[in-house]
Amino acid sequence: FQKSEADFEAFVRLYNETYREIKEKSPRTKVFTVFQLEEMKGHTFWSTSPVEPAKAQWFLLDKFQADIVAFTTYPMLVFKDPSDIPDDYYLEIASHTSKPVAFTEIGWHSKGGPPGWESNEEEQNRFVERLFPLLRKLDKKILIWSFLYDPNTIEPFNSMGLLRSDGTSRPARDAWTGK
């Protein structure tokens, strides 16, 4: 969508054609594509600037036939602390769709981060504890934490695991699993 309008429109056509074919063969199969929530909302990453409505991408939802609307969400890209996340942050989704919602990637880093956006295990845990109440009123079908272990990738995603490198649980793991 952002790099090539023609390629994006070709993807939309292919996706919708595939959706129809899947439904012909297996009507009960749930079919969806995934959107990045913070971008859908019009946020600028690593910035305290307010949302830019002109950058919001909610209109993309209408381009796809889908049984579920799915998102990735990494609110630490736009909020320095879990307490900064507005109470209606996820409820806004319901004003753009009546379909059930899936979160195929959820995460908050547990160390490092750009200057001013550093995090730690306690902050990661506070995010998980805040997340469930924020999602309470949504018709959610899938919630997936992105990483069990810290992946070998770029910061801040390299510290999003719920387990430390030695296999011990971070506090957020217990909050995530309800233990």
PDB file of C-alpha atoms in Angstrom:
ATOM      1  CA  PHE A   1       0.000   0.000   0.000  1.00  0.00           C
ATOM      2  CA  GLN A   2       2.695   2.497   0.974  1.00  0.00           C
ATOM      3  CA  LYS A   3       5.255   1.589  -1.691  1.00  0.00           C
ATOM      4  CA  SER A   4       3.231   0.632  -4.761  1.00  0.00           C
ATOM      5  CA  GLU A   5      -0.426   1.389  -5.299  1.00  0.00           C
ATOM      6  CA  ALA A   6      -0.534  -0.903  -8.342  1.00  0.00           C
ATOM      7  CA  ASP A   7       0.989  -3.842  -6.465  1.00  0.00           C
ATOM      8  CA  PHE A   8      -1.325  -3.250  -3.542  1.00  0.00           C
ATOM      9  CA  GLU A   9      -4.431  -3.198  -5.738  1.00  0.00           C
ATOM     10  CA  ALA A  10      -3.242  -6.427  -7.406  1.00  0.00           C
ATOM     11  CA  PHE A  11      -2.905  -7.979  -3.940  1.00  0.00           C
ATOM     12  CA  VAL A  12      -6.417  -6.825  -2.991  1.00  0.00           C
ATOM     13  CA  ARG A  13      -7.836  -8.439  -6.146  1.00  0.00           C
ATOM     14  CA  LEU A  14      -5.927 -11.690  -5.551  1.00  0.00           C
ATOM     15  CA  TYR A  15      -6.902 -11.764  -1.872  1.00  0.00           C
ATOM     16  CA  ASN A  16     -10.617 -11.183  -2.572  1.00  0.00           C
ATOM     17  CA  GLU A  17     -10.618 -13.797  -5.342  1.00  0.00           C
ATOM     18  CA  THR A  18      -8.908 -16.250  -2.983  1.00  0.00           C
ATOM     19  CA  TYR A  19     -11.412 -15.407  -0.244  1.00  0.00           C
ATOM     20  CA  ARG A  20     -14.334 -16.266  -2.533  1.00  0.00           C
ATOM     21  CA  GLU A  21     -12.717 -19.532  -3.639  1.00  0.00           C
ATOM     22  CA  ILE A  22     -12.011 -20.593  -0.058  1.00  0.00           C
ATOM     23  CA  LYS A  23     -15.590 -19.834   0.948  1.00  0.00           C
ATOM     24  CA  GLU A  24     -16.933 -21.896  -1.969  1.00  0.00           C
ATOM     25  CA  LYS A  25     -14.945 -24.932  -0.811  1.00  0.00           C
ATOM     26  CA  SER A  26     -15.102 -24.372   2.948  1.00  0.00           C
ATOM     27  CA  PRO A  27     -17.765 -21.858   4.023  1.00  0.00           C
ATOM     28  CA  ARG A  28     -16.941 -22.153   7.739  1.00  0.00           C
ATOM     29  CA  THR A  29     -13.234 -21.371   7.312  1.00  0.00           C
ATOM     30  CA  LYS A  30     -12.360 -17.948   8.740  1.00  0.00           C
ATOM     31  CA  VAL A  31     -10.379 -15.883   6.255  1.00  0.00           C
ATOM     32  CA  PHE A  32      -8.628 -12.594   6.989  1.00  0.00           C
ATOM     33  CA  THR A  33      -5.606 -10.441   6.319  1.00  0.00           C
ATOM     34  CA  VAL A  34      -3.595  -8.532   8.929  1.00  0.00           C
ATOM     35  CA  PHE A  35      -3.126  -4.789   9.447  1.00  0.00           C
ATOM     36  CA  GLN A  36      -0.652  -2.904  11.658  1.00  0.00           C
ATOM     37  CA  LEU A  37      -2.860  -1.097  14.206  1.00  0.00           C
ATOM     38  CA  GLU A  38      -0.585   1.802  15.093  1.00  0.00           C
ATOM     39  CA  GLU A  39      -0.230   2.659  11.386  1.00  0.00           C
ATOM     40  CA  MET A  40      -3.980   2.211  10.837  1.00  0.00           C
ATOM     41  CA  LYS A  41      -4.547   4.838  13.523  1.00  0.00           C
ATOM     42  CA  GLY A  42      -2.138   7.321  11.872  1.00  0.00           C
ATOM     43  CA  HIS A  43       0.607   7.269  14.501  1.00  0.00           C
ATOM     44  CA  THR A  44       4.209   8.212  13.810  1.00  0.00           C
ATOM     45  CA  PHE A  45       6.584   5.723  15.433  1.00  0.00           C
ATOM     46  CA  TRP A  46       8.898   6.900  18.235  1.00  0.00           C
ATOM     47  CA  SER A  47       7.173  10.264  18.387  1.00  0.00           C
ATOM     48  CA  THR A  48       4.970  11.927  20.962  1.00  0.00           C
ATOM     49  CA  SER A  49       3.213  13.845  18.192  1.00  0.00           C
ATOM     50  CA  PRO A  50      -0.548  13.437  18.197  1.00  0.00           C
ATOM     51  CA  VAL A  51      -2.217  11.090  15.746  1.00  0.00           C
ATOM     52  CA  GLU A  52      -2.352  12.518  12.253  1.00  0.00           C
ATOM     53  CA  PRO A  53      -5.902  11.811  10.981  1.00  0.00           C
ATOM     54  CA  ALA A  54      -4.758  12.306   7.390  1.00  0.00           C
ATOM     55  CA  LYS A  55      -2.357   9.381   7.858  1.00  0.00           C
ATOM     56  CA  ALA A  56      -5.023   7.040   9.260  1.00  0.00           C
ATOM     57  CA  GLN A  57      -5.636   3.984   7.088  1.00  0.00           C
ATOM     58  CA  TRP A  58      -9.000   2.707   8.333  1.00  0.00           C
ATOM     59  CA  PHE A  59     -10.368   2.862   4.774  1.00  0.00           C
ATOM     60  CA  LEU A  60      -8.217  -0.182   3.967  1.00  0.00           C
ATOM     61  CA  LEU A  61     -10.561  -2.410   5.976  1.00  0.00           C
ATOM     62  CA  ASP A  62     -13.277  -1.915   3.366  1.00  0.00           C
ATOM     63  CA  LYS A  63     -11.092  -3.197   0.548  1.00  0.00           C
ATOM     64  CA  PHE A  64     -10.931  -6.755   1.868  1.00  0.00           C
ATOM     65  CA  GLN A  65     -13.603  -9.412   2.264  1.00  0.00           C
ATOM     66  CA  ALA A  66     -12.913 -10.880   5.678  1.00  0.00           C
ATOM     67  CA  ASP A  67     -14.565 -12.832   8.453  1.00  0.00           C
ATOM     68  CA  ILE A  68     -12.294 -11.360  11.115  1.00  0.00           C
ATOM     69  CA  VAL A  69     -10.330  -8.107  11.193  1.00  0.00           C
ATOM     70  CA  ALA A  70      -6.781  -8.843  12.343  1.00  0.00           C
ATOM     71  CA  PHE A  71      -4.051  -6.553  13.624  1.00  0.00           C
ATOM     72  CA  THR A  72      -0.534  -6.499  14.916  1.00  0.00           C
ATOM     73  CA  THR A  73      -0.103  -4.103  17.827  1.00  0.00           C
ATOM     74  CA  TYR A  74       3.077  -2.718  19.340  1.00  0.00           C
ATOM     75  CA  PRO A  75       1.913   0.321  21.312  1.00  0.00           C
ATOM     76  CA  MET A  76       5.424   0.933  22.677  1.00  0.00           C
ATOM     77  CA  LEU A  77       6.182   2.330  19.222  1.00  0.00           C
ATOM     78  CA  VAL A  78       4.029   5.349  20.117  1.00  0.00           C
ATOM     79  CA  PHE A  79       3.702   5.354  23.919  1.00  0.00           C
ATOM     80  CA  LYS A  80       6.621   5.604  26.321  1.00  0.00           C
ATOM     81  CA  ASP A  81       4.801   3.854  29.157  1.00  0.00           C
ATOM     82  CA  PRO A  82       1.784   1.506  29.302  1.00  0.00           C
ATOM     83  CA  SER A  83      -0.052   4.036  31.470  1.00  0.00           C
ATOM     84  CA  ASP A  84       0.081   6.472  28.514  1.00  0.00           C
ATOM     85  CA  ILE A  85      -2.145   4.223  26.377  1.00  0.00           C
ATOM     86  CA  PRO A  86      -5.616   5.813  26.246  1.00  0.00           C
ATOM     87  CA  ASP A  87      -8.450   3.803  27.765  1.00  0.00           C
ATOM     88  CA  ASP A  88     -10.246   3.690  24.392  1.00  0.00           C
ATOM     89  CA  TYR A  89      -7.128   2.837  22.371  1.00  0.00           C
ATOM     90  CA  TYR A  90      -8.429  -0.531  21.169  1.00  0.00           C
ATOM     91  CA  LEU A  91     -12.126   0.318  21.315  1.00  0.00           C
ATOM     92  CA  GLU A  92     -11.643   2.621  18.323  1.00  0.00           C
ATOM     93  CA  ILE A  93     -11.507  -0.537  16.201  1.00  0.00           C
ATOM     94  CA  ALA A  94     -15.202  -1.148  16.893  1.00  0.00           C
ATOM     95  CA  SER A  95     -16.057   2.203  15.314  1.00  0.00           C
ATOM     96  CA  HIS A  96     -14.571   0.958  12.027  1.00  0.00           C
ATOM     97  CA  THR A  97     -15.851  -2.623  11.910  1.00  0.00           C
ATOM     98  CA  SER A  98     -18.482  -4.833  13.482  1.00  0.00           C
ATOM     99  CA  LYS A  99     -16.485  -7.986  12.716  1.00  0.00           C
ATOM    100  CA  PRO A 100     -14.688 -10.039  15.350  1.00  0.00           C
ATOM    101  CA  VAL A 101     -11.107  -8.988  15.987  1.00  0.00           C
ATOM    102  CA  ALA A 102      -7.830 -10.914  16.079  1.00  0.00           C
ATOM    103  CA  PHE A 103      -4.447  -9.771  17.295  1.00  0.00           C
ATOM    104  CA  THR A 104      -1.849 -11.894  15.538  1.00  0.00           C
ATOM    105  CA  GLU A 105       1.122 -10.062  17.082  1.00  0.00           C
ATOM    106  CA  ILE A 106       1.186  -8.276  20.422  1.00  0.00           C
ATOM    107  CA  GLY A 107       4.334  -7.086  22.120  1.00  0.00           C
ATOM    108  CA  TRP A 108       6.211  -4.702  24.372  1.00  0.00           C
ATOM    109  CA  HIS A 109       9.982  -4.741  24.794  1.00  0.00           C
ATOM    110  CA  SER A 110      11.637  -5.609  28.109  1.00  0.00           C
ATOM    111  CA  LYS A 111      14.926  -3.742  27.738  1.00  0.00           C
ATOM    112  CA  GLY A 112      16.662  -1.185  25.588  1.00  0.00           C
ATOM    113  CA  GLY A 113      14.887   1.024  23.136  1.00  0.00           C
ATOM    114  CA  PRO A 114      15.626   4.347  21.502  1.00  0.00           C
ATOM    115  CA  PRO A 115      16.680   7.153  23.873  1.00  0.00           C
ATOM    116  CA  GLY A 116      13.622   8.233  25.838  1.00  0.00           C
ATOM    117  CA  TRP A 117      11.752   5.026  24.973  1.00  0.00           C
ATOM    118  CA  GLU A 118      13.728   2.588  27.104  1.00  0.00           C
ATOM    119  CA  SER A 119      11.844  -0.233  28.790  1.00  0.00           C
ATOM    120  CA  ASN A 120      12.404  -3.006  31.324  1.00  0.00           C
ATOM    121  CA  GLU A 121      10.749  -6.223  32.472  1.00  0.00           C
ATOM    122  CA  GLU A 122       8.467  -4.432  34.928  1.00  0.00           C
ATOM    123  CA  GLU A 123       7.198  -2.102  32.208  1.00  0.00           C
ATOM    124  CA  GLN A 124       6.587  -5.061  29.886  1.00  0.00           C
ATOM    125  CA  ASN A 125       4.590  -6.686  32.696  1.00  0.00           C
ATOM    126  CA  ARG A 126       2.574  -3.503  33.290  1.00  0.00           C
ATOM    127  CA  PHE A 127       1.693  -3.484  29.591  1.00  0.00           C
ATOM    128  CA  VAL A 128       0.314  -7.027  29.761  1.00  0.00           C
ATOM    129  CA  GLU A 129      -1.650  -6.186  32.909  1.00  0.00           C
ATOM    130  CA  ARG A 130      -3.086  -3.096  31.188  1.00  0.00           C
ATOM    131  CA  LEU A 131      -3.785  -4.857  27.887  1.00  0.00           C
ATOM    132  CA  PHE A 132      -6.522  -7.232  29.015  1.00  0.00           C
ATOM    133  CA  PRO A 133      -8.753  -4.502  30.514  1.00  0.00           C
ATOM    134  CA  LEU A 134      -8.213  -2.390  27.372  1.00  0.00           C
ATOM    135  CA  LEU A 135      -9.436  -5.285  25.197  1.00  0.00           C
ATOM    136  CA  ARG A 136     -12.317  -6.327  27.456  1.00  0.00           C
ATOM    137  CA  LYS A 137     -15.143  -4.799  25.376  1.00  0.00           C
ATOM    138  CA  LEU A 138     -13.913  -6.026  21.986  1.00  0.00           C
ATOM    139  CA  ASP A 139     -15.224  -9.175  20.308  1.00  0.00           C
ATOM    140  CA  LYS A 140     -11.765 -10.750  20.129  1.00  0.00           C
ATOM    141  CA  LYS A 141     -11.165 -14.238  18.776  1.00  0.00           C
ATOM    142  CA  ILE A 142      -7.354 -14.469  18.733  1.00  0.00           C
ATOM    143  CA  LEU A 143      -4.652 -12.975  20.988  1.00  0.00           C
ATOM    144  CA  ILE A 144      -1.063 -13.951  20.186  1.00  0.00           C
ATOM    145  CA  TRP A 145       1.988 -12.609  22.009  1.00  0.00           C
ATOM    146  CA  SER A 146       4.628 -12.226  19.297  1.00  0.00           C
ATOM    147  CA  PHE A 147       7.618 -13.949  20.861  1.00  0.00           C
ATOM    148  CA  LEU A 148       8.122 -16.602  23.510  1.00  0.00           C
ATOM    149  CA  TYR A 149      11.894 -16.035  23.395  1.00  0.00           C
ATOM    150  CA  ASP A 150      13.818 -12.911  22.445  1.00  0.00           C
ATOM    151  CA  PRO A 151      14.420 -13.156  18.699  1.00  0.00           C
ATOM    152  CA  ASN A 152      17.768 -12.373  17.125  1.00  0.00           C
ATOM    153  CA  THR A 153      16.578  -9.213  15.407  1.00  0.00           C
ATOM    154  CA  ILE A 154      16.594  -5.438  15.678  1.00  0.00           C
ATOM    155  CA  GLU A 155      15.878  -3.439  18.805  1.00  0.00           C
ATOM    156  CA  PRO A 156      13.276  -3.216  20.363  1.00  0.00           C
ATOM    157  CA  PHE A 157      11.864  -6.489  19.015  1.00  0.00           C
ATOM    158  CA  ASN A 158      14.932  -8.357  20.280  1.00  0.00           C
ATOM    159  CA  SER A 159      13.669  -8.118  23.881  1.00  0.00           C
ATOM    160  CA  MET A 160       9.976  -8.931  23.503  1.00  0.00           C
ATOM    161  CA  GLY A 161      10.137 -12.543  24.598  1.00  0.00           C
ATOM    162  CA  LEU A 162       8.153 -13.717  27.591  1.00  0.00           C
ATOM    163  CA  LEU A 163      11.081 -15.946  28.546  1.00  0.00           C
ATOM    164  CA  ARG A 164      14.658 -14.873  29.211  1.00  0.00           C
ATOM    165  CA  SER A 165      17.517 -16.485  27.278  1.00  0.00           C
ATOM    166  CA  ASP A 166      18.059 -18.934  30.172  1.00  0.00           C
ATOM    167  CA  GLY A 167      14.441 -20.129  29.875  1.00  0.00           C
ATOM    168  CA  THR A 168      13.149 -18.463  33.036  1.00  0.00           C
ATOM    169  CA  SER A 169       9.917 -16.513  32.887  1.00  0.00           C
ATOM    170  CA  ARG A 170       9.751 -12.777  32.774  1.00  0.00           C
ATOM    171  CA  PRO A 171       6.952 -11.322  34.949  1.00  0.00           C
ATOM    172  CA  ALA A 172       4.930 -10.597  31.791  1.00  0.00           C
ATOM    173  CA  ARG A 173       4.675 -14.323  31.023  1.00  0.00           C
ATOM    174  CA  ASP A 174       2.782 -15.012  34.206  1.00  0.00           C
ATOM    175  CA  ALA A 175       0.561 -12.004  33.573  1.00  0.00           C
ATOM    176  CA  TRP A 176      -0.065 -13.227  29.997  1.00  0.00           C
ATOM    177  CA  THR A 177      -0.913 -16.794  31.007  1.00  0.00           C
ATOM    178  CA  GLY A 178      -2.834 -15.794  34.135  1.00  0.00           C
ATOM    179  CA  LYS A 179      -0.561 -17.682  36.526  1.00  0.00           C
TER     180      LYS A 179
END
